[in-house]
PDB file of C-alpha atoms in Angstrom:
ATOM      1  CA  MET A   1     -44.637 117.631  45.610  1.00 62.00           C
ATOM      2  CA  ALA A   2     -41.409 119.632  45.788  1.00 68.00           C
ATOM      3  CA  LYS A   3     -41.679 123.070  47.349  1.00 82.00           C
ATOM      4  CA  VAL A   4     -39.483 126.086  48.022  1.00 86.00           C
ATOM      5  CA  HIS A   5     -40.594 128.197  50.979  1.00 89.00           C
ATOM      6  CA  ILE A   6     -39.572 131.748  51.796  1.00 91.00           C
ATOM      7  CA  ARG A   7     -38.590 131.981  55.459  1.00 91.00           C
ATOM      8  CA  LYS A   8     -37.792 134.930  57.705  1.00 90.00           C
ATOM      9  CA  LYS A   9     -35.583 135.217  60.757  1.00 90.00           C
ATOM     10  CA  ALA A  10     -35.753 138.128  63.190  1.00 90.00           C
ATOM     11  CA  LEU A  11     -32.803 140.498  63.283  1.00 85.00           C
ATOM     12  CA  THR A  12     -32.119 143.475  65.508  1.00 77.00           C
ATOM     13  CA  LYS A  13     -33.570 146.928  64.872  1.00 81.00           C
ATOM     14  CA  GLY A  14     -36.896 145.800  63.408  1.00 87.00           C
ATOM     15  CA  CYS A  15     -35.651 143.792  60.457  1.00 92.00           C
ATOM     16  CA  HIS A  16     -35.911 140.191  59.250  1.00 92.00           C
ATOM     17  CA  SER A  17     -33.381 138.247  57.199  1.00 92.00           C
ATOM     18  CA  ILE A  18     -34.758 136.173  54.320  1.00 91.00           C
ATOM     19  CA  PHE A  19     -33.758 132.643  53.300  1.00 90.00           C
ATOM     20  CA  LEU A  20     -35.132 129.801  51.197  1.00 89.00           C
ATOM     21  CA  ASP A  21     -36.203 126.433  52.576  1.00 89.00           C
ATOM     22  CA  PHE A  22     -36.077 123.528  50.087  1.00 84.00           C
ATOM     23  CA  SER A  23     -38.342 120.493  50.399  1.00 79.00           C
ATOM     24  CA  PRO A  24     -36.872 118.100  49.357  1.00 74.00           C
ATOM     25  CA  PRO A  25     -33.326 119.497  49.727  1.00 77.00           C
ATOM     26  CA  LEU A  26     -31.536 120.725  46.609  1.00 74.00           C
ATOM     27  CA  ARG A  27     -28.116 119.471  45.613  1.00 71.00           C
ATOM     28  CA  ASN A  28     -25.322 121.988  46.218  1.00 72.00           C
ATOM     29  CA  PRO A  29     -23.566 122.380  42.823  1.00 67.00           C
ATOM     30  CA  LYS A  30     -20.167 122.837  44.506  1.00 65.00           C
ATOM     31  CA  THR A  31     -20.194 119.823  46.798  1.00 68.00           C
ATOM     32  CA  GLY A  32     -22.918 117.643  45.332  1.00 68.00           C
ATOM     33  CA  LYS A  33     -24.394 117.278  48.829  1.00 72.00           C
ATOM     34  CA  PRO A  34     -28.038 117.946  49.797  1.00 76.00           C
ATOM     35  CA  GLN A  35     -28.722 121.507  50.933  1.00 79.00           C
ATOM     36  CA  ARG A  36     -31.903 122.333  52.862  1.00 84.00           C
ATOM     37  CA  TYR A  37     -31.484 126.105  53.247  1.00 85.00           C
ATOM     38  CA  GLU A  38     -30.086 128.909  51.118  1.00 85.00           C
ATOM     39  CA  PHE A  39     -29.233 132.063  53.029  1.00 87.00           C
ATOM     40  CA  LEU A  40     -29.501 135.102  50.779  1.00 86.00           C
ATOM     41  CA  ASP A  41     -27.933 137.921  52.789  1.00 87.00           C
ATOM     42  CA  LEU A  42     -31.115 139.921  52.236  1.00 90.00           C
ATOM     43  CA  PHE A  43     -33.466 141.587  54.689  1.00 91.00           C
ATOM     44  CA  THR A  44     -36.741 143.492  54.896  1.00 93.00           C
ATOM     45  CA  TYR A  45     -38.055 146.094  57.320  1.00 92.00           C
ATOM     46  CA  ASP A  46     -40.813 144.899  59.654  1.00 90.00           C
ATOM     47  CA  LYS A  47     -42.575 148.261  59.699  1.00 90.00           C
ATOM     48  CA  PRO A  48     -41.287 150.410  56.831  1.00 90.00           C
ATOM     49  CA  ILE A  49     -41.736 154.078  57.507  1.00 92.00           C
ATOM     50  CA  THR A  50     -40.165 155.971  54.640  1.00 93.00           C
ATOM     51  CA  ASN A  51     -40.776 155.563  50.924  1.00 94.00           C
ATOM     52  CA  LEU A  52     -37.213 154.290  50.602  1.00 94.00           C
ATOM     53  CA  GLU A  53     -37.835 151.510  53.111  1.00 93.00           C
ATOM     54  CA  ARG A  54     -41.105 150.528  51.431  1.00 93.00           C
ATOM     55  CA  ARG A  55     -39.357 150.482  48.059  1.00 94.00           C
ATOM     56  CA  HIS A  56     -36.570 148.382  49.545  1.00 95.00           C
ATOM     57  CA  ASN A  57     -39.080 145.815  50.844  1.00 93.00           C
ATOM     58  CA  SER A  58     -40.915 145.657  47.522  1.00 94.00           C
ATOM     59  CA  GLU A  59     -37.793 145.192  45.400  1.00 93.00           C
ATOM     60  CA  THR A  60     -36.280 142.687  47.840  1.00 93.00           C
ATOM     61  CA  MET A  61     -39.390 140.498  47.865  1.00 93.00           C
ATOM     62  CA  GLU A  62     -39.590 140.646  44.070  1.00 93.00           C
ATOM     63  CA  LEU A  63     -35.986 139.452  43.879  1.00 92.00           C
ATOM     64  CA  ILE A  64     -36.648 136.652  46.352  1.00 92.00           C
ATOM     65  CA  GLU A  65     -39.744 135.504  44.449  1.00 91.00           C
ATOM     66  CA  ASN A  66     -37.636 135.278  41.284  1.00 90.00           C
ATOM     67  CA  LEU A  67     -35.018 133.240  43.144  1.00 87.00           C
ATOM     68  CA  ARG A  68     -37.706 130.959  44.537  1.00 87.00           C
ATOM     69  CA  ALA A  69     -39.054 130.325  41.034  1.00 87.00           C
ATOM     70  CA  THR A  70     -35.546 129.552  39.785  1.00 82.00           C
ATOM     71  CA  ARG A  71     -34.958 127.038  42.571  1.00 81.00           C
ATOM     72  CA  MET A  72     -38.313 125.404  41.837  1.00 81.00           C
ATOM     73  CA  LEU A  73     -37.112 124.916  38.272  1.00 77.00           C
ATOM     74  CA  ASP A  74     -33.914 123.348  39.637  1.00 73.00           C
ATOM     75  CA  ILE A  75     -35.999 120.817  41.545  1.00 72.00           C
ATOM     76  CA  GLN A  76     -38.100 119.987  38.490  1.00 71.00           C
ATOM     77  CA  ASN A  77     -34.962 119.536  36.381  1.00 65.00           C
ATOM     78  CA  ARG A  78     -33.625 117.075  38.939  1.00 62.00           C
ATOM     79  CA  LYS A  79     -36.942 115.180  38.945  1.00 54.00           C
ATOM     80  CA  TYR A  80     -36.784 114.598  35.199  1.00 45.00           C
ATOM     81  CA  GLY A  81     -33.048 113.941  35.013  1.00 46.00           C
ATOM     82  CA  PHE A  82     -31.953 117.297  33.599  1.00 47.00           C
ATOM     83  CA  VAL A  83     -28.930 119.276  34.732  1.00 54.00           C
ATOM     84  CA  SER A  84     -30.005 122.788  35.663  1.00 59.00           C
ATOM     85  CA  ASP A  85     -28.285 125.942  34.453  1.00 62.00           C
ATOM     86  CA  ARG A  86     -27.253 126.538  38.059  1.00 67.00           C
ATOM     87  CA  ASP A  87     -25.370 123.220  38.155  1.00 68.00           C
ATOM     88  CA  ARG A  88     -23.842 123.662  34.710  1.00 72.00           C
ATOM     89  CA  SER A  89     -22.375 127.051  35.606  1.00 77.00           C
ATOM     90  CA  ALA A  90     -20.962 125.899  38.954  1.00 84.00           C
ATOM     91  CA  SER A  91     -17.203 125.584  39.387  1.00 89.00           C
ATOM     92  CA  PHE A  92     -15.827 122.121  38.674  1.00 92.00           C
ATOM     93  CA  VAL A  93     -12.473 123.297  40.058  1.00 93.00           C
ATOM     94  CA  ASP A  94     -14.071 123.924  43.467  1.00 91.00           C
ATOM     95  CA  TYR A  95     -15.875 120.588  43.233  1.00 91.00           C
ATOM     96  CA  PHE A  96     -12.670 118.713  42.379  1.00 93.00           C
ATOM     97  CA  LYS A  97     -10.804 120.412  45.218  1.00 91.00           C
ATOM     98  CA  GLU A  98     -13.501 119.450  47.706  1.00 88.00           C
ATOM     99  CA  PHE A  99     -13.506 115.893  46.326  1.00 89.00           C
ATOM    100  CA  ILE A 100      -9.797 115.171  46.742  1.00 87.00           C
ATOM    101  CA  TYR A 101      -9.340 117.042  50.017  1.00 82.00           C
ATOM    102  CA  THR A 102     -11.989 114.952  51.750  1.00 77.00           C
ATOM    103  CA  LYS A 103      -9.810 111.883  51.281  1.00 63.00           C
ATOM    104  CA  THR A 104      -7.588 110.453  54.020  1.00 48.00           C
ATOM    105  CA  ASN A 105      -5.028 112.797  55.551  1.00 52.00           C
ATOM    106  CA  SER A 106      -2.225 110.303  54.917  1.00 48.00           C
ATOM    107  CA  ASP A 107      -2.536 111.097  51.219  1.00 52.00           C
ATOM    108  CA  CYS A 108      -2.741 114.868  51.605  1.00 62.00           C
ATOM    109  CA  ASP A 109       0.522 115.720  49.772  1.00 79.00           C
ATOM    110  CA  ASN A 110      -0.469 113.508  46.875  1.00 83.00           C
ATOM    111  CA  ASN A 111      -3.900 115.140  46.746  1.00 86.00           C
ATOM    112  CA  ALA A 112      -2.425 118.627  46.856  1.00 86.00           C
ATOM    113  CA  MET A 113      -0.112 117.941  43.923  1.00 87.00           C
ATOM    114  CA  SER A 114      -2.928 116.302  41.983  1.00 89.00           C
ATOM    115  CA  PHE A 115      -5.012 119.450  42.387  1.00 91.00           C
ATOM    116  CA  ARG A 116      -2.071 121.715  41.496  1.00 90.00           C
ATOM    117  CA  HIS A 117      -1.502 119.843  38.236  1.00 92.00           C
ATOM    118  CA  PHE A 118      -5.173 120.108  37.324  1.00 94.00           C
ATOM    119  CA  VAL A 119      -5.190 123.866  37.945  1.00 94.00           C
ATOM    120  CA  ALA A 120      -1.954 124.209  35.947  1.00 92.00           C
ATOM    121  CA  PHE A 121      -3.845 122.717  33.003  1.00 93.00           C
ATOM    122  CA  ALA A 122      -7.376 124.086  33.431  1.00 92.00           C
ATOM    123  CA  GLY A 123      -6.985 127.251  35.493  1.00 93.00           C
ATOM    124  CA  HIS A 124      -9.433 128.269  38.216  1.00 92.00           C
ATOM    125  CA  ASP A 125     -12.487 129.108  36.071  1.00 90.00           C
ATOM    126  CA  LEU A 126     -13.462 125.716  34.636  1.00 92.00           C
ATOM    127  CA  ILE A 127     -17.181 124.982  35.114  1.00 90.00           C
ATOM    128  CA  PHE A 128     -19.160 121.746  34.760  1.00 90.00           C
ATOM    129  CA  ASN A 129     -20.436 122.834  31.362  1.00 86.00           C
ATOM    130  CA  ASP A 130     -16.839 122.908  30.070  1.00 90.00           C
ATOM    131  CA  LEU A 131     -16.375 119.188  30.697  1.00 91.00           C
ATOM    132  CA  ASP A 132     -16.445 116.934  27.650  1.00 92.00           C
ATOM    133  CA  GLU A 133     -14.451 114.050  26.230  1.00 93.00           C
ATOM    134  CA  PHE A 134     -12.088 116.303  24.277  1.00 93.00           C
ATOM    135  CA  MET A 135     -11.195 118.348  27.359  1.00 94.00           C
ATOM    136  CA  CYS A 136     -10.536 115.157  29.347  1.00 95.00           C
ATOM    137  CA  GLU A 137      -8.296 113.747  26.610  1.00 94.00           C
ATOM    138  CA  ASP A 138      -6.381 117.034  26.477  1.00 94.00           C
ATOM    139  CA  TYR A 139      -5.820 116.827  30.224  1.00 95.00           C
ATOM    140  CA  LYS A 140      -4.639 113.224  29.853  1.00 94.00           C
ATOM    141  CA  ASN A 141      -2.120 114.277  27.181  1.00 94.00           C
ATOM    142  CA  PHE A 142      -0.973 117.120  29.432  1.00 93.00           C
ATOM    143  CA  MET A 143      -0.321 114.643  32.242  1.00 93.00           C
ATOM    144  CA  LEU A 144       1.445 112.215  29.886  1.00 91.00           C
ATOM    145  CA  SER A 145       3.818 115.014  28.916  1.00 91.00           C
ATOM    146  CA  GLY A 146       5.173 114.813  32.470  1.00 84.00           C
ATOM    147  CA  PRO A 147       4.745 118.488  33.398  1.00 81.00           C
ATOM    148  CA  GLY A 148       7.168 119.690  36.034  1.00 77.00           C
ATOM    149  CA  ILE A 149       5.332 122.272  38.124  1.00 77.00           C
ATOM    150  CA  SER A 150       7.014 121.572  41.436  1.00 72.00           C
ATOM    151  CA  ARG A 151       9.621 123.927  42.890  1.00 72.00           C
ATOM    152  CA  ARG A 152      12.399 121.804  41.475  1.00 74.00           C
ATOM    153  CA  GLY A 153      10.736 121.669  38.078  1.00 72.00           C
ATOM    154  CA  ARG A 154      11.241 117.933  37.720  1.00 83.00           C
ATOM    155  CA  PRO A 155       8.874 116.182  35.303  1.00 86.00           C
ATOM    156  CA  ILE A 156       6.544 113.671  36.881  1.00 88.00           C
ATOM    157  CA  SER A 157       6.725 109.968  36.048  1.00 90.00           C
ATOM    158  CA  ARG A 158       4.108 108.114  34.033  1.00 91.00           C
ATOM    159  CA  ASN A 159       2.887 106.319  37.148  1.00 93.00           C
ATOM    160  CA  THR A 160       2.500 109.601  39.026  1.00 91.00           C
ATOM    161  CA  ALA A 161       0.576 111.002  36.067  1.00 93.00           C
ATOM    162  CA  ALA A 162      -1.641 107.891  36.129  1.00 94.00           C
ATOM    163  CA  ASN A 163      -2.290 108.403  39.844  1.00 93.00           C
ATOM    164  CA  TYR A 164      -3.228 112.070  39.451  1.00 93.00           C
ATOM    165  CA  PHE A 165      -5.399 111.401  36.401  1.00 95.00           C
ATOM    166  CA  ALA A 166      -7.206 108.611  38.271  1.00 94.00           C
ATOM    167  CA  LYS A 167      -8.288 111.116  40.928  1.00 94.00           C
ATOM    168  CA  PHE A 168      -9.724 113.336  38.194  1.00 95.00           C
ATOM    169  CA  ARG A 169     -11.641 110.394  36.673  1.00 95.00           C
ATOM    170  CA  ASN A 170     -13.001 109.430  40.085  1.00 93.00           C
ATOM    171  CA  ALA A 171     -14.304 112.980  40.543  1.00 93.00           C
ATOM    172  CA  LEU A 172     -16.022 112.701  37.154  1.00 94.00           C
ATOM    173  CA  LYS A 173     -17.569 109.407  38.241  1.00 92.00           C
ATOM    174  CA  ARG A 174     -19.040 110.945  41.389  1.00 90.00           C
ATOM    175  CA  ALA A 175     -20.252 114.052  39.543  1.00 88.00           C
ATOM    176  CA  TYR A 176     -22.083 111.836  37.052  1.00 87.00           C
ATOM    177  CA  LYS A 177     -23.714 109.761  39.807  1.00 84.00           C
ATOM    178  CA  GLN A 178     -24.822 112.958  41.536  1.00 80.00           C
ATOM    179  CA  GLY A 179     -26.380 114.271  38.326  1.00 78.00           C
ATOM    180  CA  LEU A 180     -24.022 117.224  37.995  1.00 82.00           C
ATOM    181  CA  ILE A 181     -22.983 116.160  34.473  1.00 84.00           C
ATOM    182  CA  THR A 182     -25.021 114.266  31.880  1.00 81.00           C
ATOM    183  CA  LEU A 183     -22.129 112.322  30.297  1.00 85.00           C
ATOM    184  CA  ASP A 184     -20.409 109.369  31.949  1.00 90.00           C
ATOM    185  CA  LEU A 185     -16.960 110.741  31.164  1.00 93.00           C
ATOM    186  CA  HIS A 186     -15.334 108.331  33.601  1.00 94.00           C
ATOM    187  CA  SER A 187     -16.354 105.462  31.309  1.00 93.00           C
ATOM    188  CA  GLN A 188     -15.711 107.303  28.069  1.00 92.00           C
ATOM    189  CA  VAL A 189     -12.146 108.368  28.896  1.00 93.00           C
ATOM    190  CA  ASP A 190      -9.608 105.589  29.438  1.00 94.00           C
ATOM    191  CA  PRO A 191      -7.187 105.792  32.372  1.00 93.00           C
ATOM    192  CA  ILE A 192      -3.447 106.230  31.985  1.00 92.00           C
ATOM    193  CA  LYS A 193      -1.866 102.789  32.121  1.00 90.00           C
ATOM    194  CA  LEU A 194       0.747 102.224  34.779  1.00 87.00           C
ATOM    195  CA  LYS A 195       4.297 101.405  33.691  1.00 80.00           C
ATOM    196  CA  ARG A 196       5.589  98.130  35.067  1.00 75.00           C
ATOM    197  CA  ARG A 197       8.985  97.937  36.742  1.00 63.00           C
ATOM    198  CA  ALA A 198      10.418  95.859  33.911  1.00 52.00           C
ATOM    199  CA  GLU A 199       9.288  98.489  31.405  1.00 54.00           C
ATOM    200  CA  ALA A 200      10.849 101.275  33.458  1.00 51.00           C
ATOM    201  CA  ASN A 201      14.319  99.670  33.286  1.00 43.00           C
TER     202      ASN A 201
END
C-alpha cells in the first residue's frame, strides 16, 4: 500500500527540518521522473520554550499533515489512472524545456530555437491543463506561418517548422506515457509534412 511518511532531519540550534518520504516514489510534474523525497523548507523546534515557538510547531505540523494528505491523494490518482490537480497545474513550458535540452549536445542550437519558437507562441505560463487539440493545431498554424523570431528576423522554412513541431509532438508523446496528460495528443495532431526538394524549386 502506498504511503507518505513525515521525516525529520536535525539542524543546528535545536531545530529539525521536515520533509516527505514517498513510498512508492511520486512522479515529479516538471520532469516526469520518480521523486522519493520532497523537501519543504520547513522546520520545528525540538524543545519549544515560548508560546510563539509552540504555536509555530503546531501550525507547521498542521500544514505538513495537509501536504501529506494531498500527496496521498496524488498517489491514489496515479493508481487509478487519474491526473492529479498537482500535475495538471504544473508548467508544461518547464517540462518541454527539460525534454529538449536533455537531447544530444550536437543538436543544442536546434533545440534552443525550437524552445524559443514555442515560448514565442505560448509564453512562459502554459500548464499541462491548457493542452488540448485546438491549442496544438494553433501552434502548428503558427509554425506554418514561418515566424521570424531570430535576430535577423528571417522567416523559417517549412522543413524547419516541421522539425520544431516534431519536437513538441514528441514531448506530448512522453507526457502522455508518463500520465501527465490524459489525451494522446501526439496521435490526435498530425505532424507538419516535410517539403521535398523538387517541391521547393
